[in-house]
Structure formats: C-alpha cells, structure tokens
C-alpha cells in the first residue's frame, strides 16, 4: 500500500529553490531514511510533505487523501533544536500534546488518554521523569519524550527529523528498537539522517537527496558509491571513505 505520494514538489526560500521536482511513492510498513549533506533540503522535504511550508509546485497525498483529512494519523518530531525547551511545561504535559488530536475540542484528557501517555512514557524509559520540567532534560531524554509524544498520538506515519543527533548510544539503540517495533506493527517511519555509517543497518528504503532526488529505493540497491558521491559531491571524502560505507 502507498502511504505517501509526492508529485513534483518544489519549495523555495526567497525565490531560491531548496528542493526541486521531487517525486516519491512511499510504501507503508517501512523505515525510510532521508539522507543527504547539510543544506540538501532534507528538513524542507519533510516539512513540505507535512504541509508546513508553502510549495511552489507539487502535491502530497497520504493514503490517497490530502493531509487535512488525516492529520491525526501523522506525527512529526522536529529537529530538537527547533523546539523551545524553556517552555514551562513538564514531561507528562508535553507527551499529552500527542493526545490533542484525539480529544474533543474544548475537552479535557480522560483516563484513557492519561493511561496512553503513561504507557508511552514507560515505553521510552521516562516514566520516572514524568513530573520534571522539560528544560531540565538531557538531549537523549528530550528525544525520548518527543518519541513518547508520537507514540501517544497512535499515528500511522511517523516523521522524525534527526532523532539520533545529540543522544547517547543507549538512547540511539532504544529508539531504533522502537522504530523496528512500529514497523512490525505496519507503521511507516521516515527519518532524516546525516550519518552515513548506520544507513545500511537502519533503513529498509532510502531517499538520497541534494536539492533534487538523487536516488530512491531499497537501501541495498541504491546505497552505492556512485549514488553517495552524486549526493555528497566533494563533501564526503574528507569525513568518510565511501568504500567502507558500501561494503
Ligand atoms: P537540511 O535539513 O538537509 O540540512 P534544509 O532543508 O534545512 O536542509 O535547508 C535547505 C536549504 O534551504 C539550505 O540552503 C538552507 O540554508 C535553506 N533554508 C532552510 N530553511 C530556510 C529558511 N527558513 N529561510 C531561508 N532559507 C532556508
Ligand atoms: Mg535539517
């Protein structure tokens, strides 16, 4: 089943294109990496798919419908630094935001919502921190509660922008295990990621992007030296040898 289709997506900032003519059909039940160098338009692509940015051209559908008819089913974890962590709320309150799509307008969380939030906190190992103000959390803990918020929303499609940045190795493993569980449950997970080392382990499918779509498909088919160099150009060799990555 096609979970997301994007047709001819072009987005500009101040008339300068950040992504150009992107076409994608994304199947459900996969973990999909969006990979490319800094400034390649990864976050822009994600926001454009979510309808958070005005597009120059293009159209995005979720399960063949416009996003407005299925927002409840779609959750988004922005890049951690784009969030205001000084906001004076505690962990439970932040995770409860995931339930708002389900709570009637002007309504209040009921016992079911509270149970779902507590279960999500347990799942990410943050239940003991449930009363803590969010500004006192470490980077890894912040990422865990973002994930808990997404889990509490009980969505079908998960968008995550650089969820592994600034988290400890243990949290990275825990997050990845959860992503696999979500996939087993048939969910679709898109992850912006810039560290090429783990790409083969983490992602079933890969979107390689640098303004235009460089390659898209099964990771094993398209994570090749040629494609990586097309996406990263001269930026790669300084940091990593492609030979080591693709072998
Ligand atoms: P990535 O997530 O791959 O690092 P982005 O999607 O954030 O890339 O950015 C793509 C390009 O668009 C970059 O050149 C960036 O500087 C530019 N850009 C991103 N956001 C804005 C913005 N709000 N205003 C102007 N330019 C932007
Ligand atoms: Mg980004």
Coordinates of N, CA and C and ligand atoms in Angstrom, one line a residue:
X1 N 0.8 -1.2 0.0 CA 0.0 0.0 0.0 C 0.9 1.3 0.0
X2 N 0.5 2.3 -0.8 CA 1.2 3.5 -0.8 C 0.7 4.4 0.3
X3 N 1.7 4.7 1.3 CA 1.3 5.6 2.4 C 1.4 7.0 2.0
X4 N 2.4 7.4 1.3 CA 2.6 8.8 0.9 C 3.0 8.9 -0.5
X5 N 2.4 9.8 -1.2 CA 2.9 10.1 -2.6 C 3.1 11.6 -2.7
X6 N 4.3 11.9 -3.3 CA 4.6 13.3 -3.5 C 4.8 13.5 -5.0
X7 N 4.2 14.5 -5.6 CA 4.4 14.7 -7.0 C 5.0 16.1 -7.3
X8 N 6.1 16.1 -7.9 CA 6.7 17.3 -8.4 C 6.8 18.4 -7.4
X9 N 7.4 18.1 -6.2 CA 7.5 19.0 -5.1 C 8.6 20.0 -5.3
X10 N 8.3 21.2 -5.3 CA 9.4 22.3 -5.4 C 9.1 23.3 -4.3
X11 N 10.1 23.6 -3.5 CA 10.0 24.6 -2.4 C 11.1 25.6 -2.5
X12 N 10.8 26.9 -2.4 CA 11.9 27.9 -2.4 C 11.8 28.7 -1.1
X13 N 13.0 29.2 -0.7 CA 13.0 30.3 0.3 C 13.6 31.5 -0.4
X14 N 12.9 32.6 -0.4 CA 13.3 33.9 -1.1 C 13.6 33.6 -2.5
X15 N 12.7 32.9 -3.2 CA 12.8 32.5 -4.6 C 14.0 31.6 -4.9
X16 N 14.8 31.2 -3.9 CA 15.9 30.2 -4.2 C 15.4 28.8 -3.9
X17 N 15.4 27.9 -4.9 CA 14.8 26.6 -4.6 C 15.7 25.8 -3.6
X18 N 15.0 25.2 -2.6 CA 15.7 24.3 -1.7 C 15.5 22.8 -2.1
X19 N 14.3 22.5 -2.6 CA 14.1 21.2 -3.2 C 13.4 21.4 -4.5
X20 N 13.7 20.5 -5.5 CA 13.2 20.7 -6.9 C 12.6 19.5 -7.4
X21 N 11.4 19.5 -7.8 CA 10.7 18.5 -8.6 C 10.8 17.1 -8.0
X22 N 10.5 17.0 -6.7 CA 10.7 15.7 -6.0 C 9.4 14.8 -6.3
X23 N 9.6 13.6 -6.8 CA 8.5 12.6 -6.9 C 8.8 11.4 -6.1
X24 N 7.9 11.0 -5.3 CA 8.1 9.8 -4.4 C 6.8 9.1 -4.2
X25 N 6.9 7.8 -4.2 CA 5.8 6.9 -3.7 C 6.3 6.0 -2.6
X26 N 5.8 6.3 -1.4 CA 6.4 5.6 -0.3 C 5.4 4.5 0.2
X27 N 5.9 3.3 0.3 CA 5.1 2.2 0.7 C 5.0 2.1 2.2
X28 N 3.9 1.6 2.8 CA 3.7 1.6 4.2 C 4.5 0.4 4.8
X29 N 4.7 0.5 6.1 CA 5.4 -0.6 6.8 C 6.9 -0.7 6.6
X30 N 7.5 0.5 6.4 CA 8.9 0.5 6.2 C 9.5 1.6 7.1
X31 N 10.9 1.4 7.3 CA 11.6 2.5 7.9 C 12.5 3.1 6.7
X32 N 12.2 4.4 6.5 CA 12.8 5.1 5.3 C 13.7 6.2 5.7
X33 N 15.0 6.1 5.3 CA 15.9 7.2 5.6 C 15.9 8.3 4.6
X34 N 15.9 9.5 5.0 CA 16.1 10.7 4.1 C 17.5 11.2 4.3
X35 N 18.4 11.0 3.4 CA 19.8 11.2 3.6 C 20.4 12.1 2.5
X36 N 21.3 13.0 3.0 CA 22.0 13.9 2.1 C 22.8 14.8 2.9
X37 N 23.7 15.6 2.3 CA 24.6 16.5 3.0 C 23.8 17.6 3.7
X38 N 24.5 18.4 4.5 CA 24.0 19.6 5.1 C 23.4 20.5 4.1
X39 N 22.2 21.0 4.3 CA 21.6 22.0 3.4 C 21.0 21.4 2.2
X40 N 21.0 20.0 2.1 CA 20.5 19.3 0.9 C 19.0 19.5 0.8
X41 N 18.3 19.9 1.8 CA 16.8 20.1 1.7 C 16.1 19.0 2.4
X42 N 16.7 18.2 3.3 CA 16.1 17.1 4.0 C 14.9 17.6 4.9
X43 N 15.2 18.6 5.7 CA 14.2 19.1 6.6 C 13.1 19.8 5.8
X44 N 13.5 20.4 4.7 CA 12.5 21.1 3.8 C 11.6 20.1 3.2
X45 N 12.1 19.0 2.7 CA 11.3 17.9 2.1 C 10.3 17.4 3.2
X46 N 10.7 17.2 4.4 CA 9.8 16.7 5.4 C 8.7 17.7 5.7
X47 N 9.1 18.9 5.9 CA 8.1 19.9 6.2 C 7.1 20.1 5.1
X48 N 7.6 20.1 3.8 CA 6.7 20.2 2.7 C 5.7 19.1 2.6
X49 N 6.2 17.8 2.9 CA 5.3 16.7 2.9 C 4.2 16.9 3.9
X50 N 4.6 17.5 5.0 CA 3.6 17.7 6.1 C 2.7 18.9 5.9
X51 N 2.9 19.6 4.8 CA 2.1 20.8 4.6 C 2.4 22.0 5.5
X52 N 3.7 22.0 6.0 CA 4.1 23.1 6.9 C 4.7 24.2 6.2
X53 N 5.0 24.1 4.9 CA 5.6 25.1 4.1 C 4.8 25.3 2.9
X54 N 4.8 26.6 2.4 CA 4.1 26.8 1.1 C 5.0 26.2 0.0
X55 N 4.4 25.5 -1.0 CA 5.1 24.9 -2.1 C 5.0 25.8 -3.3
X56 N 6.0 25.8 -4.2 CA 6.0 26.4 -5.5 C 5.1 25.6 -6.4
X57 N 5.4 24.3 -6.4 CA 4.6 23.3 -7.2 C 4.5 22.1 -6.4
X58 N 3.5 21.2 -6.8 CA 3.5 19.9 -6.2 C 2.3 19.6 -5.4
X59 N 2.2 18.3 -5.0 CA 1.1 17.8 -4.3 C 1.5 16.6 -3.5
X60 N 1.0 16.5 -2.3 CA 1.3 15.4 -1.4 C 0.0 14.7 -1.0
X61 N 0.0 13.4 -1.0 CA -1.2 12.7 -0.5 C -0.8 11.6 0.4
X62 N -1.6 11.4 1.4 CA -1.4 10.3 2.4 C -2.6 9.3 2.2
X63 N -2.2 8.1 2.0 CA -3.2 7.1 1.7 C -4.3 7.6 0.7
X64 N -3.7 8.3 -0.3 CA -4.5 8.9 -1.4 C -5.4 10.0 -1.0
X65 N -5.2 10.6 0.1 CA -6.0 11.7 0.5 C -5.2 12.9 0.9
X66 N -5.7 14.1 0.9 CA -4.9 15.3 1.3 C -4.7 15.2 2.8
X67 N -3.6 15.8 3.3 CA -3.2 15.7 4.7 C -4.3 16.2 5.6
X68 N -5.1 17.2 5.3 CA -6.1 17.7 6.2 C -7.1 16.7 6.6
X69 N -7.3 15.6 5.8 CA -8.3 14.6 6.2 C -7.7 13.5 7.0
X70 N -6.4 13.6 7.3 CA -5.8 12.5 8.1 C -4.7 13.0 9.0
X71 N -4.7 14.2 9.4 CA -3.6 14.7 10.3 C -3.4 13.9 11.6
X72 N -4.5 13.4 12.1 CA -4.5 12.6 13.3 C -3.5 11.4 13.2
X73 N -3.4 10.9 12.0 CA -2.6 9.7 11.7 C -1.2 10.0 11.5
X74 N -0.8 11.2 11.5 CA 0.6 11.6 11.1 C 1.2 12.4 12.2
X75 N 2.4 11.9 12.7 CA 3.1 12.6 13.8 C 4.4 13.1 13.3
X76 N 4.9 14.1 13.9 CA 6.1 14.8 13.5 C 7.0 15.1 14.7
X77 N 8.2 14.7 14.6 CA 9.2 15.1 15.6 C 10.2 16.0 14.9
X78 N 10.2 17.3 15.2 CA 11.1 18.2 14.5 C 12.5 18.1 15.0
X79 N 13.4 18.7 14.4 CA 14.8 18.7 14.9 C 14.8 19.3 16.3
X80 N 15.5 18.7 17.2 CA 15.4 19.0 18.6 C 15.6 20.5 18.9
X81 N 16.6 21.1 18.1 CA 17.0 22.5 18.4 C 15.9 23.4 17.9
X82 N 15.0 23.0 17.1 CA 13.9 23.9 16.6 C 12.8 24.0 17.7
X83 N 12.9 23.3 18.8 CA 11.8 23.3 19.8 C 12.2 24.2 20.9
X84 N 11.3 24.9 21.5 CA 11.6 25.8 22.7 C 11.6 25.0 24.0
X85 N 12.7 24.5 24.4 CA 12.8 23.7 25.6 C 12.7 24.4 26.9
X86 N 12.7 25.8 26.8 CA 12.4 26.6 28.0 C 11.0 26.7 28.3
X87 N 10.1 26.3 27.4 CA 8.7 26.4 27.6 C 8.3 25.7 29.0
X88 N 7.5 26.4 29.8 CA 7.3 25.9 31.2 C 6.3 24.8 31.3
X89 N 6.5 23.6 30.8 CA 5.6 22.5 31.0 C 6.5 21.3 31.4
X90 N 5.8 20.3 32.0 CA 6.5 19.1 32.4 C 6.4 18.0 31.4
X91 N 7.1 16.9 31.6 CA 7.2 15.8 30.7 C 5.8 15.3 30.3
X92 N 4.9 15.0 31.3 CA 3.6 14.5 31.1 C 2.8 15.4 30.2
X93 N 2.9 16.7 30.4 CA 2.2 17.7 29.6 C 2.6 17.7 28.2
X94 N 3.9 17.6 28.0 CA 4.4 17.6 26.6 C 3.9 16.3 25.9
X95 N 4.0 15.2 26.6 CA 3.6 13.9 25.9 C 2.0 13.9 25.7
X96 N 1.3 14.6 26.6 CA -0.2 14.7 26.4 C -0.5 15.4 25.1
X97 N 0.4 16.3 24.6 CA 0.1 17.0 23.4 C -0.2 16.0 22.2
X98 N 0.4 14.8 22.3 CA 0.2 13.8 21.3 C -1.3 13.4 21.3
X99 N -2.0 13.6 22.4 CA -3.4 13.2 22.5 C -4.4 14.2 22.0
X100 N -3.9 15.5 21.8 CA -4.8 16.6 21.5 C -5.7 16.3 20.2
X101 N -5.0 15.6 19.3 CA -5.8 15.3 18.0 C -7.0 14.4 18.3
X102 N -6.9 13.7 19.4 CA -8.0 12.7 19.8 C -9.0 13.3 20.7
X103 N -8.6 14.4 21.4 CA -9.5 14.9 22.5 C -10.5 15.9 21.8
X104 N -11.7 15.8 22.2 CA -12.7 16.7 21.6 C -12.4 18.2 21.8
X105 N -12.7 19.1 20.9 CA -12.4 20.5 21.1 C -13.0 21.0 22.4
X106 N -12.2 21.7 23.2 CA -12.6 22.2 24.5 C -12.7 21.1 25.5
X107 N -12.3 19.9 25.1 CA -12.5 18.8 26.1 C -11.2 18.7 26.9
X108 N -11.2 17.8 27.9 CA -10.0 17.5 28.7 C -9.6 16.1 28.5
X109 N -8.3 15.8 28.8 CA -7.9 14.4 28.8 C -8.7 13.5 29.7
X110 N -9.1 12.4 29.3 CA -9.8 11.4 30.2 C -8.8 10.4 30.7
X111 N -9.3 9.4 31.4 CA -8.4 8.4 32.0 C -7.7 7.6 30.9
X112 N -8.4 7.3 29.8 CA -7.8 6.6 28.7 C -6.6 7.4 28.2
X113 N -6.8 8.7 28.0 CA -5.6 9.5 27.5 C -4.5 9.4 28.5
X114 N -4.8 9.5 29.7 CA -3.7 9.5 30.8 C -3.0 8.2 30.8
X115 N -3.8 7.1 30.6 CA -3.1 5.8 30.5 C -2.2 5.6 29.3
X116 N -2.7 6.1 28.2 CA -1.9 6.0 27.0 C -0.6 6.8 27.2
X117 N -0.7 8.0 27.8 CA 0.5 8.8 28.0 C 1.5 8.1 28.9
X118 N 1.0 7.5 30.0 CA 1.9 6.8 30.9 C 2.5 5.6 30.3
X119 N 1.8 4.9 29.5 CA 2.3 3.7 28.8 C 3.5 4.2 27.8
X120 N 3.2 5.3 27.1 CA 4.2 5.8 26.2 C 5.5 6.2 27.0
X121 N 5.3 6.8 28.1 CA 6.5 7.2 29.0 C 7.2 6.0 29.4
X122 N 6.5 4.9 29.8 CA 7.2 3.7 30.2 C 8.0 3.1 29.1
X123 N 7.3 3.1 27.9 CA 7.9 2.5 26.7 C 9.3 3.1 26.4
X124 N 9.4 4.4 26.6 CA 10.7 5.1 26.3 C 11.6 5.3 27.5
X125 N 11.2 4.6 28.6 CA 12.0 4.7 29.8 C 12.0 6.0 30.5
X126 N 10.9 6.8 30.4 CA 10.9 8.1 31.0 C 9.8 8.3 32.1
X127 N 9.2 7.2 32.5 CA 8.1 7.3 33.4 C 8.5 8.0 34.7
X128 N 9.7 7.7 35.2 CA 10.1 8.2 36.5 C 10.4 9.8 36.4
X129 N 10.4 10.3 35.2 CA 10.7 11.7 35.0 C 9.4 12.5 34.6
X130 N 8.3 11.8 34.8 CA 7.0 12.4 34.3 C 6.7 13.8 34.8
X131 N 7.2 14.1 36.0 CA 6.8 15.4 36.6 C 7.9 16.5 36.4
X132 N 8.9 16.1 35.7 CA 10.1 17.0 35.6 C 9.8 18.1 34.5
X133 N 10.2 19.3 34.8 CA 10.1 20.3 33.8 C 11.0 20.0 32.6
X134 N 10.5 20.2 31.3 CA 11.3 19.8 30.2 C 12.6 20.5 30.0
X135 N 12.8 21.7 30.6 CA 14.1 22.3 30.4 C 15.2 21.7 31.2
X136 N 14.9 20.7 32.1 CA 15.9 20.0 32.9 C 16.3 18.7 32.3
X137 N 15.9 18.4 31.1 CA 16.2 17.1 30.5 C 17.5 17.2 29.7
X138 N 18.2 16.0 29.6 CA 19.3 15.9 28.7 C 18.8 15.8 27.3
X139 N 19.8 15.9 26.3 CA 19.4 15.7 24.9 C 18.7 14.4 24.6
X140 N 19.3 13.3 25.2 CA 18.7 12.0 25.0 C 17.3 11.9 25.6
X141 N 17.2 12.5 26.7 CA 15.8 12.4 27.4 C 14.8 13.2 26.6
X142 N 15.3 14.4 26.1 CA 14.4 15.2 25.2 C 13.9 14.4 24.0
X143 N 14.8 13.7 23.4 CA 14.4 12.9 22.2 C 13.5 11.8 22.6
X144 N 13.7 11.2 23.8 CA 12.8 10.1 24.2 C 11.4 10.6 24.5
X145 N 11.3 11.8 25.0 CA 9.9 12.2 25.3 C 9.2 12.7 24.0
X146 N 10.0 13.2 23.0 CA 9.4 13.5 21.7 C 8.8 12.2 21.1
X147 N 9.6 11.1 21.3 CA 9.1 9.9 20.8 C 7.9 9.4 21.5
X148 N 7.9 9.6 22.8 CA 6.7 9.3 23.6 C 5.5 10.0 23.2
X149 N 5.7 11.3 22.8 CA 4.5 12.1 22.3 C 4.0 11.5 21.0
X150 N 4.9 11.1 20.1 CA 4.5 10.5 18.9 C 3.7 9.2 19.1
X151 N 4.3 8.4 20.1 CA 3.6 7.1 20.4 C 2.2 7.3 21.0
X152 N 2.1 8.4 21.8 CA 0.8 8.7 22.4 C -0.2 9.1 21.4
X153 N 0.3 9.6 20.3 CA -0.7 10.1 19.2 C -1.2 8.9 18.5
X154 N -0.6 7.7 18.6 CA -1.0 6.5 17.9 C -1.2 6.7 16.5
X155 N -0.2 7.2 15.8 CA -0.3 7.6 14.4 C 0.1 6.4 13.5
X156 N -0.2 6.5 12.2 CA 0.2 5.5 11.2 C 1.5 5.9 10.6
X157 N 1.8 7.2 10.5 CA 3.0 7.6 9.8 C 3.8 8.5 10.8
X158 N 5.1 8.2 10.9 CA 6.0 8.9 11.8 C 7.0 9.7 11.0
X159 N 7.1 11.0 11.2 CA 8.2 11.8 10.6 C 9.1 12.2 11.7
X160 N 10.4 11.9 11.5 CA 11.4 12.2 12.6 C 12.6 12.9 11.9
X161 N 12.9 14.1 12.4 CA 14.0 14.9 11.8 C 15.2 14.8 12.7
X162 N 16.2 14.0 12.3 CA 17.5 13.8 13.0 C 17.3 13.3 14.5
X163 N 16.5 12.2 14.7 CA 16.2 11.8 16.1 C 17.5 11.3 16.8
X164 N 18.5 11.0 16.1 CA 19.7 10.5 16.8 C 20.8 11.5 17.1
X165 N 20.5 12.7 16.7 CA 21.6 13.8 17.0 C 21.6 14.2 18.4
X166 N 22.8 14.1 19.0 CA 22.9 14.6 20.4 C 22.4 13.6 21.4
X167 N 22.1 12.3 21.0 CA 21.7 11.4 22.0 C 22.8 10.4 22.3
X168 N 22.8 9.8 23.5 CA 23.8 8.8 23.8 C 23.6 7.5 23.1
X169 N 24.6 6.6 23.1 CA 24.5 5.3 22.3 C 23.3 4.5 22.8
X170 N 23.1 4.5 24.1 CA 22.0 3.7 24.6 C 20.6 4.1 24.2
X171 N 20.4 5.5 24.1 CA 19.2 6.0 23.6 C 19.0 5.7 22.1
X172 N 20.1 5.8 21.4 CA 20.1 5.6 20.0 C 19.6 4.1 19.7
X173 N 20.1 3.2 20.5 CA 19.7 1.8 20.4 C 18.2 1.6 20.7
X174 N 17.8 2.3 21.8 CA 16.4 2.2 22.3 C 15.5 2.7 21.3
X175 N 15.8 3.9 20.7 CA 15.0 4.5 19.7 C 14.9 3.5 18.5
X176 N 16.0 3.0 18.0 CA 16.0 2.1 16.9 C 15.1 0.9 17.1
X177 N 15.2 0.3 18.3 CA 14.4 -0.8 18.6 C 12.9 -0.5 18.5
X178 N 12.6 0.7 19.0 CA 11.2 1.1 18.9 C 10.7 1.3 17.5
X179 N 11.6 1.8 16.7 CA 11.3 2.0 15.3 C 11.0 0.7 14.6
X180 N 11.8 -0.3 15.0 CA 11.5 -1.7 14.4 C 10.2 -2.2 14.9
X181 N 9.9 -2.0 16.2 CA 8.5 -2.4 16.7 C 7.4 -1.8 15.9
X182 N 7.5 -0.5 15.7 CA 6.5 0.3 14.9 C 6.3 -0.3 13.5
X183 N 7.5 -0.6 12.9 CA 7.4 -1.2 11.6 C 6.7 -2.5 11.6
X184 N 7.0 -3.4 12.6 CA 6.4 -4.7 12.7 C 4.9 -4.5 12.8
X185 N 4.4 -3.4 13.4 CA 3.0 -3.1 13.6 C 2.4 -2.5 12.3
X186 N 3.2 -2.4 11.3 CA 2.7 -1.9 10.0 C 2.8 -0.4 9.8
X187 N 3.5 0.3 10.7 CA 3.6 1.7 10.6 C 4.7 2.1 9.6
X188 N 4.6 3.4 9.1 CA 5.6 3.9 8.2 C 6.4 5.0 8.9
X189 N 7.7 4.9 8.8 CA 8.5 5.8 9.6 C 9.6 6.4 8.7
X190 N 9.5 7.7 8.6 CA 10.5 8.5 7.8 C 11.5 9.2 8.7
X191 N 12.8 9.0 8.5 CA 13.8 9.5 9.4 C 14.8 10.3 8.6
X192 N 14.9 11.6 8.9 CA 16.1 12.4 8.4 C 17.3 12.0 9.1
X193 N 18.4 11.8 8.4 CA 19.6 11.2 9.0 C 20.8 11.7 8.2
X194 N 21.9 12.1 8.9 CA 23.0 12.5 8.0 C 24.3 11.7 8.3
X195 N 24.2 10.7 9.2 CA 25.4 9.9 9.5 C 25.4 8.7 8.6
X196 N 26.3 8.6 7.6 CA 26.2 7.5 6.6 C 26.5 6.1 7.2
X197 N 27.2 6.1 8.4 CA 27.7 4.9 8.9 C 26.6 3.8 9.1
X198 N 25.5 4.3 9.6 CA 24.5 3.3 10.1 C 23.4 3.1 9.0
X199 N 23.5 3.7 7.9 CA 22.4 3.7 6.9 C 21.9 2.3 6.6
X200 N 22.9 1.4 6.3 CA 22.6 0.0 5.9 C 21.9 -0.7 7.0
X201 N 22.2 -0.4 8.3 CA 21.6 -1.2 9.4 C 20.2 -0.6 9.7
X202 N 20.0 0.7 9.5 CA 18.8 1.3 10.0 C 17.6 1.3 9.0
X203 N 17.9 1.5 7.7 CA 16.8 1.8 6.8 C 16.5 0.7 5.7
X204 N 15.2 0.4 5.6 CA 14.8 -0.5 4.5 C 14.9 0.2 3.2
X205 N 14.4 1.4 3.2 CA 14.4 2.2 1.9 C 15.2 3.5 2.2
X206 N 15.7 4.1 1.1 CA 16.5 5.3 1.2 C 16.1 6.3 0.2
X207 N 16.0 7.5 0.7 CA 15.8 8.7 -0.2 C 17.1 9.5 -0.1
X208 N 17.8 9.5 -1.2 CA 19.1 10.2 -1.3 C 18.7 11.5 -2.0
X209 N 19.1 12.6 -1.3 CA 18.6 13.9 -1.9 C 19.7 14.9 -1.8
X210 N 19.8 15.8 -2.8 CA 20.6 17.0 -2.7 C 19.9 18.0 -3.7
X211 N 19.0 18.7 -3.1 CA 18.0 19.6 -3.9 C 17.1 18.8 -4.8
X212 N 17.7 18.0 -5.7 CA 16.9 17.1 -6.5 C 17.0 15.7 -5.9
X213 N 16.1 14.8 -6.3 CA 16.1 13.4 -5.8 C 17.3 12.7 -6.5
X214 N 18.3 12.3 -5.8 CA 19.4 11.6 -6.4 C 19.1 10.1 -6.7
X215 N 18.5 9.5 -5.7 CA 18.1 8.1 -5.8 C 17.1 7.7 -4.8
X216 N 16.2 6.8 -5.1 CA 15.2 6.3 -4.1 C 14.9 4.9 -4.4
X217 N 14.9 4.1 -3.3 CA 14.6 2.7 -3.5 C 15.0 1.8 -2.3
X218 N 15.2 0.5 -2.5 CA 15.7 -0.4 -1.5 C 17.1 0.1 -1.1
X219 N 17.4 0.2 0.2 CA 18.7 0.6 0.6 C 19.8 -0.2 -0.1
X220 N 19.7 -1.5 -0.1 CA 20.7 -2.4 -0.7 C 21.0 -2.1 -2.2
X221 N 19.9 -1.6 -2.9 CA 20.1 -1.3 -4.3 C 20.7 0.0 -4.6
X222 N 20.4 1.0 -3.7 CA 20.8 2.4 -4.1 C 21.9 3.0 -3.3
X223 N 22.3 2.3 -2.2 CA 23.3 2.8 -1.4 C 24.7 2.4 -2.0
X224 N 25.0 3.0 -3.1 CA 26.2 2.6 -3.8 C 27.1 3.8 -3.8
X225 N 28.4 3.5 -4.1 CA 29.4 4.5 -4.2 C 29.0 5.6 -5.1
X226 N 28.5 5.2 -6.3 CA 28.2 6.2 -7.3 C 27.1 7.2 -6.8
X227 N 26.0 6.6 -6.2 CA 24.9 7.5 -5.7 C 25.4 8.4 -4.6
X228 N 26.1 7.8 -3.6 CA 26.6 8.6 -2.5 C 27.4 9.8 -3.0
X229 N 28.3 9.5 -3.9 CA 29.1 10.6 -4.4 C 28.3 11.6 -5.2
X230 N 27.3 11.2 -5.9 CA 26.4 12.1 -6.6 C 25.7 13.0 -5.5
X231 N 25.3 12.4 -4.4 CA 24.6 13.2 -3.4 C 25.6 14.1 -2.6
X232 N 26.7 13.6 -2.3 CA 27.6 14.4 -1.4 C 28.7 15.2 -2.1
X233 N 28.9 14.8 -3.4 CA 29.9 15.5 -4.2 C 31.2 15.5 -3.5
X234 N 31.9 16.6 -3.4 CA 33.3 16.6 -2.8 C 33.2 16.6 -1.3
X235 N 32.0 16.8 -0.7 CA 31.9 17.0 0.7 C 32.2 15.7 1.5
X236 N 32.2 14.6 0.8 CA 32.3 13.3 1.6 C 33.7 12.9 1.9
X237 N 34.6 12.9 1.0 CA 35.9 12.3 1.1 C 36.6 12.7 2.4
X238 N 36.4 13.9 2.8 CA 37.1 14.4 4.0 C 36.7 13.6 5.2
X239 N 35.5 13.2 5.3 CA 35.0 12.6 6.5 C 35.0 11.0 6.5
X240 N 34.5 10.5 5.4 CA 34.4 9.0 5.4 C 34.8 8.5 4.0
X241 N 35.3 7.3 4.0 CA 35.6 6.7 2.7 C 34.4 5.9 2.3
X242 N 34.0 6.2 1.0 CA 32.8 5.5 0.6 C 32.9 4.0 0.5
X243 N 34.2 3.5 0.2 CA 34.4 2.1 0.2 C 33.9 1.4 1.5
X244 N 34.3 2.0 2.6 CA 34.0 1.4 3.9 C 32.5 1.4 4.1
X245 N 31.8 2.4 3.6 CA 30.3 2.5 3.8 C 29.5 1.5 3.0
X246 N 29.9 1.3 1.8 CA 29.0 0.5 0.9 C 29.4 -1.0 1.1
X247 N 30.5 -1.3 1.6 CA 30.9 -2.7 1.7 C 30.3 -3.3 3.0
Ligands
LIG1 P1 18.9 20.0 5.6 O1 17.8 19.7 6.5 O2 19.2 19.0 4.5 O3 20.2 20.4 6.2 P2 17.3 22.3 5.0 O4 16.0 21.8 4.4 O5 17.2 22.8 6.4 O6 18.5 21.3 4.7 O7 17.7 23.6 4.1 C1 17.9 23.5 2.7 C2 18.3 24.9 2.2 O8 17.3 25.9 2.4 C3 19.6 25.4 2.9 O9 20.4 26.1 1.9 C4 19.1 26.3 3.9 O10 20.0 27.3 4.2 C5 17.9 26.9 3.3 N1 16.8 27.2 4.3 C6 16.2 26.4 5.1 N2 15.3 27.0 5.9 C7 15.3 28.3 5.5 C8 14.5 29.4 5.8 N3 13.6 29.4 6.8 N4 14.8 30.6 5.2 C9 15.7 30.7 4.2 N5 16.5 29.6 3.8 C10 16.3 28.4 4.4
LIG2 MG1 17.7 19.5 8.6

